XYZ file of C-alpha atoms in Angstrom:
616
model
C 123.551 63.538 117.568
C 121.626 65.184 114.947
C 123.102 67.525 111.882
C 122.780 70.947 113.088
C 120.358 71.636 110.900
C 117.951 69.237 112.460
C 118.472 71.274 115.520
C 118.398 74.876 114.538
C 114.606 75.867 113.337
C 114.442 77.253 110.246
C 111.728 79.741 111.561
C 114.056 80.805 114.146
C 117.189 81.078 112.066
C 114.947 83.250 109.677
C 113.881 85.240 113.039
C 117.388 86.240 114.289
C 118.662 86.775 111.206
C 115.650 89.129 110.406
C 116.366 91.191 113.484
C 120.559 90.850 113.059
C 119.870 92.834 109.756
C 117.627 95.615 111.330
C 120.175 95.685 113.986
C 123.158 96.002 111.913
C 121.826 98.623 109.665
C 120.949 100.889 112.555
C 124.013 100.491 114.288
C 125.667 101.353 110.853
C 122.851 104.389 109.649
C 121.106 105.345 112.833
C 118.637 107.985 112.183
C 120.056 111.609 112.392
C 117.664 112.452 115.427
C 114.956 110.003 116.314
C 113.567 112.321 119.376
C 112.034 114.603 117.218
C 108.600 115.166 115.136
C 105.946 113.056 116.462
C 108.175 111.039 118.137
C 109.106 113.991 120.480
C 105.932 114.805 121.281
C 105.432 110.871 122.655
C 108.808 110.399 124.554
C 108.018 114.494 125.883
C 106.263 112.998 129.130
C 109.927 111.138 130.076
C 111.430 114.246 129.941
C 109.153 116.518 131.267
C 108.162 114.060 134.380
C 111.483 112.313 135.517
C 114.228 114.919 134.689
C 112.656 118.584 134.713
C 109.851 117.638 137.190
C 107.491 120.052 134.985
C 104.478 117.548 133.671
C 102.399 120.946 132.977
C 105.129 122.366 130.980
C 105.275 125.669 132.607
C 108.656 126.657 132.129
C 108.763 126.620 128.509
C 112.307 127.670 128.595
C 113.521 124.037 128.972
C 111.668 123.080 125.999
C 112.933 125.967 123.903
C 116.066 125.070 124.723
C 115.562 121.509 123.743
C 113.916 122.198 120.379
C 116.849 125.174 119.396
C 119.424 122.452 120.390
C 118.565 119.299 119.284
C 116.011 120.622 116.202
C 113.383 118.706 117.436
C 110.431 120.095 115.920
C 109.833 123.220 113.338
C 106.791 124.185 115.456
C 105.446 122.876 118.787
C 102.112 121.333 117.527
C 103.198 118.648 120.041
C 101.151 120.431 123.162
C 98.337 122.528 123.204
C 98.364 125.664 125.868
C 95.481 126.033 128.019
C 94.169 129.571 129.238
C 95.987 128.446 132.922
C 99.247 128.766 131.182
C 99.425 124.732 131.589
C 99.923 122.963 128.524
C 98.675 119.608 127.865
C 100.206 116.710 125.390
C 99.052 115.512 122.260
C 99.718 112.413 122.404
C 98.842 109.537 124.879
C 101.372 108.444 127.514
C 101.595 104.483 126.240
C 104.654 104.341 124.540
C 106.503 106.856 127.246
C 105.734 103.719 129.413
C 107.146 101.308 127.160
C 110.044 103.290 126.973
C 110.644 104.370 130.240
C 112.860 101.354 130.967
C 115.468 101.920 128.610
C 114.871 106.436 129.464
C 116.052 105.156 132.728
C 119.509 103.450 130.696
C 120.040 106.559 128.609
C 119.887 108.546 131.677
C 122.381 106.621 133.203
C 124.303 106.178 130.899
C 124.537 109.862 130.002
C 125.541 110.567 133.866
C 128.542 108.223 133.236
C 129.494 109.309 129.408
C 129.714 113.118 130.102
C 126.682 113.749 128.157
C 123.674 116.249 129.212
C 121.402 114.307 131.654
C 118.500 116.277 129.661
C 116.778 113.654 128.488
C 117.854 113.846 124.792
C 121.519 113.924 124.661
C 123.011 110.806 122.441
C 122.863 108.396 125.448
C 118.737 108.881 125.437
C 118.329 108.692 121.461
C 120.604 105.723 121.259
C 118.054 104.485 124.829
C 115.175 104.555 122.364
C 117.061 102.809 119.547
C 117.593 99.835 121.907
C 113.806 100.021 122.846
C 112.598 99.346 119.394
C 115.625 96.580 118.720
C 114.276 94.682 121.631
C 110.693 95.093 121.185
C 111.026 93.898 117.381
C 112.967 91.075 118.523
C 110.314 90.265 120.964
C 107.996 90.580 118.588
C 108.931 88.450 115.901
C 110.065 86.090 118.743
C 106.031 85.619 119.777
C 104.368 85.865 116.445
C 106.899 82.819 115.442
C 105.202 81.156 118.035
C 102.043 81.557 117.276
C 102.186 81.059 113.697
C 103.828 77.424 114.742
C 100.439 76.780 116.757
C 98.896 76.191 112.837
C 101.679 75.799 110.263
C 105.179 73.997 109.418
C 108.201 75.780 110.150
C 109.033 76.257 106.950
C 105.928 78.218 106.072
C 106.398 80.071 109.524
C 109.928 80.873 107.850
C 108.474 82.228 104.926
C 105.802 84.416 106.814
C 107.866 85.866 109.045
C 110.491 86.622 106.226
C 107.709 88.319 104.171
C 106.359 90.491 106.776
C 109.672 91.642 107.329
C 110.882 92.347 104.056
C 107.897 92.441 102.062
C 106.036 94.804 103.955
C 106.672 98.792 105.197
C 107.397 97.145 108.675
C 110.805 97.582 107.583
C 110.832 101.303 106.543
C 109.241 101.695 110.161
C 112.035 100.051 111.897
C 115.078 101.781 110.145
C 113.718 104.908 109.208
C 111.475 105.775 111.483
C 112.431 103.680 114.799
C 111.052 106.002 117.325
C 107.350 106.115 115.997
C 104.801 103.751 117.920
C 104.162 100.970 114.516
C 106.594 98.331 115.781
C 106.048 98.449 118.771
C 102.194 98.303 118.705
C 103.356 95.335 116.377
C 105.011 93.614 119.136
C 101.865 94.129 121.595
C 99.399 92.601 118.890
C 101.408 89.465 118.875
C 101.514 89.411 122.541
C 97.815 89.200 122.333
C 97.294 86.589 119.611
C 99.697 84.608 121.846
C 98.274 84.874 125.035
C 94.696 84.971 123.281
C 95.300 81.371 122.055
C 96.555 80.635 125.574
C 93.646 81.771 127.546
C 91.186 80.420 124.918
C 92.953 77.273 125.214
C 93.801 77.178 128.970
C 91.584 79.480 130.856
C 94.439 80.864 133.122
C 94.400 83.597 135.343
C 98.034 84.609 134.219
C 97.123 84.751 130.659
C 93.828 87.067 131.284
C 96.412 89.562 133.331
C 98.998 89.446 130.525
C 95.948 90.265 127.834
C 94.739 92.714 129.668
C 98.026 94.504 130.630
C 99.102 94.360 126.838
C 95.654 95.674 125.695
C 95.798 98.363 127.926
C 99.067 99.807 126.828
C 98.003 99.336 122.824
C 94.846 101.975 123.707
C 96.712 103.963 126.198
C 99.065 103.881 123.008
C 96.743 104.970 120.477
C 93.353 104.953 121.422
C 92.190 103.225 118.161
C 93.785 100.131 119.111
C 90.255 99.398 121.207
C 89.387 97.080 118.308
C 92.433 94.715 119.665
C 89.589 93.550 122.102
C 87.634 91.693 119.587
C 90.752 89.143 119.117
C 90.450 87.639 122.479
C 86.629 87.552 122.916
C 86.172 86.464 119.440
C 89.138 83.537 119.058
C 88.155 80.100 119.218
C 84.473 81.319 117.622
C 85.051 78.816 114.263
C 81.418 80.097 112.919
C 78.802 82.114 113.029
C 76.789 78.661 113.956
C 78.497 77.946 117.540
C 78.247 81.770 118.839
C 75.213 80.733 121.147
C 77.749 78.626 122.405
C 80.506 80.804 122.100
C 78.606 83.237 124.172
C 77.801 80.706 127.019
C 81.584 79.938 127.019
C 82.376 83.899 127.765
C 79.522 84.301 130.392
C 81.188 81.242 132.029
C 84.293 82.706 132.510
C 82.703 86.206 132.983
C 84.982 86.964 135.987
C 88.112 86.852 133.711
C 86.444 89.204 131.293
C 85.815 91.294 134.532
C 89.367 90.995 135.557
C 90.661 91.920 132.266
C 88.600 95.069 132.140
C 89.452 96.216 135.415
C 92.909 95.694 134.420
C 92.675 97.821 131.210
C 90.888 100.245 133.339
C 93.843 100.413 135.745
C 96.426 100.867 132.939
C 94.384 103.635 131.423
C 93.786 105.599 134.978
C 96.862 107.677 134.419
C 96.252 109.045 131.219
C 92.463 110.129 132.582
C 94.049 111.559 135.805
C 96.320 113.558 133.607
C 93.719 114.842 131.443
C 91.714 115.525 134.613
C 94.306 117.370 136.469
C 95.352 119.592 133.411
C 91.617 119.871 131.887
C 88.920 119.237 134.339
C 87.971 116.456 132.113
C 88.879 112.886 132.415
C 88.126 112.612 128.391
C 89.998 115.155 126.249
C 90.463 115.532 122.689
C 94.189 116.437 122.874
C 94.152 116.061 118.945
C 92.366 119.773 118.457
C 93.004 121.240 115.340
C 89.501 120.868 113.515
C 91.273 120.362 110.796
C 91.742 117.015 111.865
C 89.473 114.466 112.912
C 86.975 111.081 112.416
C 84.863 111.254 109.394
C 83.068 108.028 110.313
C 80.205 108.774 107.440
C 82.613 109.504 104.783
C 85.771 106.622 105.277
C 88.522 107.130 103.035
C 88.847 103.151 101.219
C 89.800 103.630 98.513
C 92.104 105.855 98.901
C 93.611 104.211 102.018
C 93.982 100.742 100.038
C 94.355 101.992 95.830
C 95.796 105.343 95.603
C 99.000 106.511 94.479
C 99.449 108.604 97.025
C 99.270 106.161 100.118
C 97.673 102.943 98.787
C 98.450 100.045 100.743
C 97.881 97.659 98.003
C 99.802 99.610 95.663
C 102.741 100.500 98.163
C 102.740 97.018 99.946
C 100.636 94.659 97.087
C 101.993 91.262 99.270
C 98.831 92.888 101.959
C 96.825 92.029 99.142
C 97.687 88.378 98.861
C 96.972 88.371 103.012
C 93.922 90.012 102.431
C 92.819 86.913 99.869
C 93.696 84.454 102.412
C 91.018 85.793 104.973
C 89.188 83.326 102.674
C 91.584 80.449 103.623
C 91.397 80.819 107.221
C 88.171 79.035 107.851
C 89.587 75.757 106.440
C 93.717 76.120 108.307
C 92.985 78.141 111.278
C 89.135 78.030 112.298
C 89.835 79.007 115.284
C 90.830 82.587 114.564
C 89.330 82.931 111.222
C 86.223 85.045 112.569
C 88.389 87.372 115.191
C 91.007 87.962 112.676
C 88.119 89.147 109.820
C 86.172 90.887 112.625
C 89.241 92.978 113.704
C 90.307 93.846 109.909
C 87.008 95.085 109.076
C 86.904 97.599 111.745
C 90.130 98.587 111.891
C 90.384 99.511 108.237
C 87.221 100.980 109.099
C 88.925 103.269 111.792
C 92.188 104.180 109.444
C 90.204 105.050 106.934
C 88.093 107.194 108.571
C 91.089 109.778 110.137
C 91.008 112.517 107.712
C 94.453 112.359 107.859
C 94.125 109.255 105.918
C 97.962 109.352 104.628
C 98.963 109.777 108.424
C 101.263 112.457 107.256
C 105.318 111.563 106.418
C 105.973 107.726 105.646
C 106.104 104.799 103.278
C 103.259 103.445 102.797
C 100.183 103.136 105.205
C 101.944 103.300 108.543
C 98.693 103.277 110.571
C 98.086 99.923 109.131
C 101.828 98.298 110.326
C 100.890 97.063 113.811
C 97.784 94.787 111.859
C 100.983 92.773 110.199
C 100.684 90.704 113.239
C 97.321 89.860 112.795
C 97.587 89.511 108.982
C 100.615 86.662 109.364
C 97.637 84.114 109.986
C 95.787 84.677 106.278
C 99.313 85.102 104.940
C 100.032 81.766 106.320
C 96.852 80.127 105.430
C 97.745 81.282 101.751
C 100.916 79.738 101.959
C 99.471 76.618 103.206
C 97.130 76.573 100.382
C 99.458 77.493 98.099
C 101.491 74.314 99.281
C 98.761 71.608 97.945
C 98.192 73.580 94.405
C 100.096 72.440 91.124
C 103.714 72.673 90.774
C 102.512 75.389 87.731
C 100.757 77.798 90.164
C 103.231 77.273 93.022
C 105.849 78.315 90.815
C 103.863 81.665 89.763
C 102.941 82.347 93.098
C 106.206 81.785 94.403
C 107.725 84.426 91.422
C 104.818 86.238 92.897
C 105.842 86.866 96.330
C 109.496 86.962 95.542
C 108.547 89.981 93.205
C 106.364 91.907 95.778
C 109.016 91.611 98.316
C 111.600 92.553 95.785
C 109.485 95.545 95.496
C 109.354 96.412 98.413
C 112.703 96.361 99.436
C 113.899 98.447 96.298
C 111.089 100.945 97.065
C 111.412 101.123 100.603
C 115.415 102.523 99.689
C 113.444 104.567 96.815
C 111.983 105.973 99.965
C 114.506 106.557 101.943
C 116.673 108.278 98.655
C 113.654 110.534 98.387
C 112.131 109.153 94.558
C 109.458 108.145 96.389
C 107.919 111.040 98.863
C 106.654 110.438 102.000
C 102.753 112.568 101.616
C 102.811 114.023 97.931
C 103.229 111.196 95.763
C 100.691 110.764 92.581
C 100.286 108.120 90.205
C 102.162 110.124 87.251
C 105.030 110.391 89.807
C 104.785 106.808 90.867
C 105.037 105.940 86.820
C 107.887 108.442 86.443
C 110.308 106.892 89.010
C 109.301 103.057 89.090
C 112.650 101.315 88.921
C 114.582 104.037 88.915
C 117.715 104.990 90.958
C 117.775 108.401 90.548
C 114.717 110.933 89.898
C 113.496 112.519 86.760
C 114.312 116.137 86.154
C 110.517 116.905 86.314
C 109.389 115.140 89.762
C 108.526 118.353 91.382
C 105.992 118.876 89.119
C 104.420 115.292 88.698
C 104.050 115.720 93.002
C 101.026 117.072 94.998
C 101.057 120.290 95.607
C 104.131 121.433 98.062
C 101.705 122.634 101.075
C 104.470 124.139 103.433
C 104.803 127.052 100.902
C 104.245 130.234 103.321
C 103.477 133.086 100.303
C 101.662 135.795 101.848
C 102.612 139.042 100.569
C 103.834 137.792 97.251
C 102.201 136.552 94.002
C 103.267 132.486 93.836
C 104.357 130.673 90.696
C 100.655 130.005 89.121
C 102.094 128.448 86.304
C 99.831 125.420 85.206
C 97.054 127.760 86.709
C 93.835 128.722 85.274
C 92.773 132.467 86.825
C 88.429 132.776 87.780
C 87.345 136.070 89.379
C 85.305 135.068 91.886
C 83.815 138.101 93.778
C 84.318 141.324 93.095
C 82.895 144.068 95.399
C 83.084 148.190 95.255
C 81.874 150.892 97.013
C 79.555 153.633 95.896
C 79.657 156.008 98.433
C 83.266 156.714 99.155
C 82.772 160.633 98.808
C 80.952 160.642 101.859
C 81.442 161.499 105.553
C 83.186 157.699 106.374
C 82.824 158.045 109.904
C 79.051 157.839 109.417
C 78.597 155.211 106.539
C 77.467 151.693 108.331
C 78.732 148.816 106.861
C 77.804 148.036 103.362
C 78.678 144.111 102.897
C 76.685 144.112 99.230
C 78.569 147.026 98.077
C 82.413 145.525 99.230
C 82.885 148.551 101.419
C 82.323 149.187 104.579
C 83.392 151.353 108.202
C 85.096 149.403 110.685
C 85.068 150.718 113.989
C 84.688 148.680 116.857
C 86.926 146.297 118.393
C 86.881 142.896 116.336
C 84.530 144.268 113.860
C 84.044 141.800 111.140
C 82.688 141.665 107.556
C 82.220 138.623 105.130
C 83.112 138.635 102.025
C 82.459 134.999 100.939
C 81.582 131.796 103.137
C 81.232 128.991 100.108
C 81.377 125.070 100.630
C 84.513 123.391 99.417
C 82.915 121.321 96.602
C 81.578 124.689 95.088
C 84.756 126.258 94.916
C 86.385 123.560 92.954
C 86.808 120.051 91.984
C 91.002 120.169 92.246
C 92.494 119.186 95.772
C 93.767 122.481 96.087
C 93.381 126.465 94.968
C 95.536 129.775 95.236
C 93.036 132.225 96.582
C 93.919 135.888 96.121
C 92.519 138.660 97.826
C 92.621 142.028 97.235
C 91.069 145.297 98.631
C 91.836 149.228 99.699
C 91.848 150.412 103.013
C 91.484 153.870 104.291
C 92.068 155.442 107.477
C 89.554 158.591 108.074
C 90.986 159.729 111.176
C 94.829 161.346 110.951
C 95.974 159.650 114.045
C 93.708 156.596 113.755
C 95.284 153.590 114.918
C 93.175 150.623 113.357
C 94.976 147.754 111.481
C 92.363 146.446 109.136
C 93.251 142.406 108.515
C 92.926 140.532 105.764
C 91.798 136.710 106.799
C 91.092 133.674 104.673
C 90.341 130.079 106.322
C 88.771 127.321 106.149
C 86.027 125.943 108.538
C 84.485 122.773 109.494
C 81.855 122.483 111.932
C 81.986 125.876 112.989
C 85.919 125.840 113.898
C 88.483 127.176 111.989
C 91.529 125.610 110.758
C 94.334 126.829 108.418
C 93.771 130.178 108.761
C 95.620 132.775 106.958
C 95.888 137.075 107.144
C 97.879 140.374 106.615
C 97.344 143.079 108.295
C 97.503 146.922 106.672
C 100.117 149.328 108.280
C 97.433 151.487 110.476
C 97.749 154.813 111.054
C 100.788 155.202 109.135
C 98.774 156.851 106.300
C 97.700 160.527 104.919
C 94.003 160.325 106.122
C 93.211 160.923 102.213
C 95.230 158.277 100.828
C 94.020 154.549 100.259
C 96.532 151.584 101.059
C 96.466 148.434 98.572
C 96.323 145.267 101.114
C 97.131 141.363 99.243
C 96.523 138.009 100.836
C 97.458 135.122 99.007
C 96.147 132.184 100.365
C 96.798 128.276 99.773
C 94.431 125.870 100.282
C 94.732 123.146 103.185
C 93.752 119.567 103.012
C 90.148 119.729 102.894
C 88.090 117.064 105.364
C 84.722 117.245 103.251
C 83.267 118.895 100.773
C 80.763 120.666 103.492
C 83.887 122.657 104.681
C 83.626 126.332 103.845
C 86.132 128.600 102.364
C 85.475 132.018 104.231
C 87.093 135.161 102.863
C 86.765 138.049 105.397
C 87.908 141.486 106.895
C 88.158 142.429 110.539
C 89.718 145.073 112.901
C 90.755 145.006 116.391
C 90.880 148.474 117.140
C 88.369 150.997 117.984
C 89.135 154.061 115.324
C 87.630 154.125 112.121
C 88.871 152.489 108.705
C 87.209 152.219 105.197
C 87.494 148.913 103.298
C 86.905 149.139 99.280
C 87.333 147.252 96.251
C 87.634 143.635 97.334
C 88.272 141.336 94.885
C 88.608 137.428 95.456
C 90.289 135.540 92.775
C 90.884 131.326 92.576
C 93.489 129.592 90.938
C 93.142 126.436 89.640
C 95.665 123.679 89.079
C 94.910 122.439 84.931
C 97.396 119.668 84.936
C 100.346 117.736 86.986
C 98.178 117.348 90.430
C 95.525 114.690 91.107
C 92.972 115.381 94.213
């Protein structure tokens, strides 16, 4: 009989034992609520569907209740209300369907533990815990079989180790286990396995297998459409055979016909849903306009070099992957034009969400599911690396040990808070690199905190340079004010109709300033001509894109509170959102919603601009 280690894999030692850690450390630390943010708003069709048997959300009470007890969410940007009273989801239905297996556990399981059968009692988080444990494991499981289809097991070992720990995979999977990355992760190797098969085989089984697992990464996220480049690409080895390549397909046409009916299937429910809630079958659930595609303006560099998000910078071992796109034509020709074709347009597709940090994480999440794809020119390095001098192995080698080193000290950085999730910059990046505990001036050395809510109160503008930059004044406020029309030019005007606006300034972003953020204050007088008048003049500053606002801010005066002779001071203060373009317009403006009469004067717009400790 042969030594034990003859008989054990090394890749698939290195694969348990990968998964034994991620399982230990949640069972130890699980996260404090993982049914809550985004991931509430993903799991919310469980829920909503199988225990409250309210998919519209009409009875909002249950969800109050939900968010008050379980502090799911700050604000319920997770559904959008329509003017039925119906509200719709943000997000797609994919993962609810992944998850709805182990929903179906927690609910049981809460019915025999004691706990609420609400759908987000302990039983139901712990339910989605599982779900990630056993998609990882079945993830890792598949991708160690495909990378065996074109290396040694020891360099399979060594991939699979380095995706793992190297990479922000494993921030996703014990810090934030209930977001869609891993998963999607475990669906990409599904289709690089089955892709191979079907390329290889030509079986029936394997086309319904791809097309079920495509279907669920777009009815995951949309953006995952790319995925269907890997199967109609693999086995093209270059550009030379694609005449041939292309017969091949058209042969086997009927699969490809299959596999898109299939998708189709596995995407009807979302489109009913839409339908049934929207009259549409295709609806932008994602509608705040300050969010969106900016397909003529992608974000690259910042996506791959900046300190804020970079993924080189924040996962450099991507970077060595990225080289051995090179490598893949001579060690795995078979996949080296799919693999390129799909990480072209998919960091295409990231880097075009204006989002482009995707919000709260390590690293760039959006790019964790790709890891899959990227084990192949990882491998092919490692191959590579294999036949080079002992010299260069040896550096490379310190190399990788180093990034991965990295990574796992930063990824506990992270999670200890010296590294922030959205605000990091490259002084702060310099300021706690190797550290254990953060300097005494982080705060400062961050973005700008956006979350600050100042309205009726001056902020602290230190390390802020003061511009006037409109100031407007009546000249006729002796006069009978019920009969002056508005006067834009002179800052003053009457306000008397219901939603009566005036503009005070409607500037593009990139002529306002070249920071990533200003302080805008504005300032006027208001004056009610009528004793009893009852009009609330508002104060409103926002931002616009396209002709839709988003991040709007007002105040509103006190009304008819007043002496008739007397003039109330009104302040906004007003901090800037994340900008999409430099198009976007800043637009300062007064408005009433009331039919008496009221007298605006003396509006003043001030912006203050950062002068040191914030990069854009």
């Amino acid at each position: 009989m042969p030594p034990l280690a003859k008989r054990i894999s090394l890749s698939l030692f290195t694969t348990v034992a990968l998964w034994a850690g991620i399982a230990v450390t949640l069972v130890r630390h699980p996260p404090g609520n993982i049914l809550s943010w985004d991931t509430f708003g993903y799991y919310l069709y469980l829920p909503a569907n199988l225990v409250h048997h309210d998919p519209a959300l009409l009875d909002q009470r249950w969800v109050h209740e939900v968010v008050e007890t379980y502090h799911s969410t700050e604000s319920f940007y997770q559904a959008s209300e329509l003017p039925d009273g119906r509200w719709v989801m943000k997000y797609p239905m994919g993962l609810a369907v992944l998850w709805s297996p182990f929903f179906v556990m927690g609910h049981i399981g809460a019915g025999l533990t004691g706990h609420p059968q609400d759908g987000f009692s302990a039983p139901y988080r712990w339910s989605l815990i599982c779900a990630m444990l056993a998609y990882a494991l079945a993830g890792l499981l598949v991708l160690r079989r495909v990378l065996r289809e074109f290396f040694d097991d020891g360099i399979v070992a060594a991939v699979l180790a380095i995706i793992v720990l190297g990479t922000n995979y494993l921030h996703q999977a014990l810090y934030s286990s209930g977001m869609p990355h891993v998963f999607l992760f475990t669906l990409y190797a599904g289709v690089l396995w089955h892709s191979i098969r079907w390329q290889r085989d030509h079986r029936v089984r394997d086309v319904i297998i791809l097309a079920f697992l495509m279907g669920l990464l777009v009815l995951s996220r949309p953006s995952e459409v790319v995925v269907i480049f890997v199967p109609l690409l693999f086995g093209l080895s270059s550009l030379a055979q694609w005449k041939e390549h292309s017969r091949d397909l058209w042969r086997w046409r009927s699969h490809l016909l299959l596999m898109v009916a299939i998708m189709l299937l596995i995407g009807a429910p979302q489109l009913i849903y839409w339908k049934w809630l929207t009259g549409k079958f295709l609806y932008m659930s994602y509608n705040n306009p300050g969010e969106g595609f900016e397909f003529l303006h992608p974000y690259l560099a910042e996506v791959l070099f900046s300190f804020r998000k970079g993924w080189y910078i924040y996962t450099p071992v991507m970077a060595v992957a990225t080289c051995g796109l090179f490598l893949m034509r001579r060690y795995i020709p078979s996949a080296w034009l799919a693999v390129i074709v799909f990480f072209v347009l998919n960091l295409y597709i990231v880097s075009s969400w204006s989002c482009w940090w995707y919000a709260d994480s390590f690293g760039q999440r959006a790019l964790v599911q790709s890891y899959a794809l990227m084990a192949l020119p990882l491998g092919a390095f490692i191959a590579w690396l294999a036949e080079q001098r002992a010299w260069l192995r040896l550096a490379s080698v310190m190399m990788l040990l180093t990034f991965t080193g990295l990574n796992l000290f930063q990824t506990w950085q992270s999670a200890q808070g010296l590294i922030h999730t959205s605000r990091m910059t490259e002084a702060a990046y310099r300021a706690v690199f190797g550290k254990t505990s953060p300097p005494s001036d982080l705060a400062v050395l961050l973005l700008v905190d956006r979350t600050q809510t100042v309205f009726n109160a001056a902020p602290d503008l230190r390390g802020y340079d003061r511009s006037q930059f409109v100031t407007m004044n009546c000249n006729a406020v002796g006069a009978d004010l019920r009969d002056i029309p508005s006067l834009p030019k002179q800052g003053a005007g009457l306000l008397g109709g219901a939603h009566d606006e005036i503009p005070v300034i409607n500037i593009p972003w990139d002529r306002v300033t070249k920071h990533d953020h200003v302080w805008v204050e504005v300032s006027c007088r208001v004056r009610y001509p009528q004793a009893q008048g009852k009009s609330d003049v508002e104060l409103v500053a926002t931002m616009e894109h396209n002709g839709y606002h988003y991040h709007e801010r007002s105040v509103t005066s006190e009304g008819g509170h007043l002496d008739p002779s007397g003039w109330e001071p009104l302040t906004l203060w007003y901090m800037t959102p994340e900008v999409r373009n430099g198009s976007d317009l800043l637009k300062v403006y007064y408005r009433t919603s009331d039919e008496d009469p009221a007298v605006v004067d003396r509006v003043e717009v001030a912006v203050y601009e950062p002068t040191s400790g914030r990069e854009p």
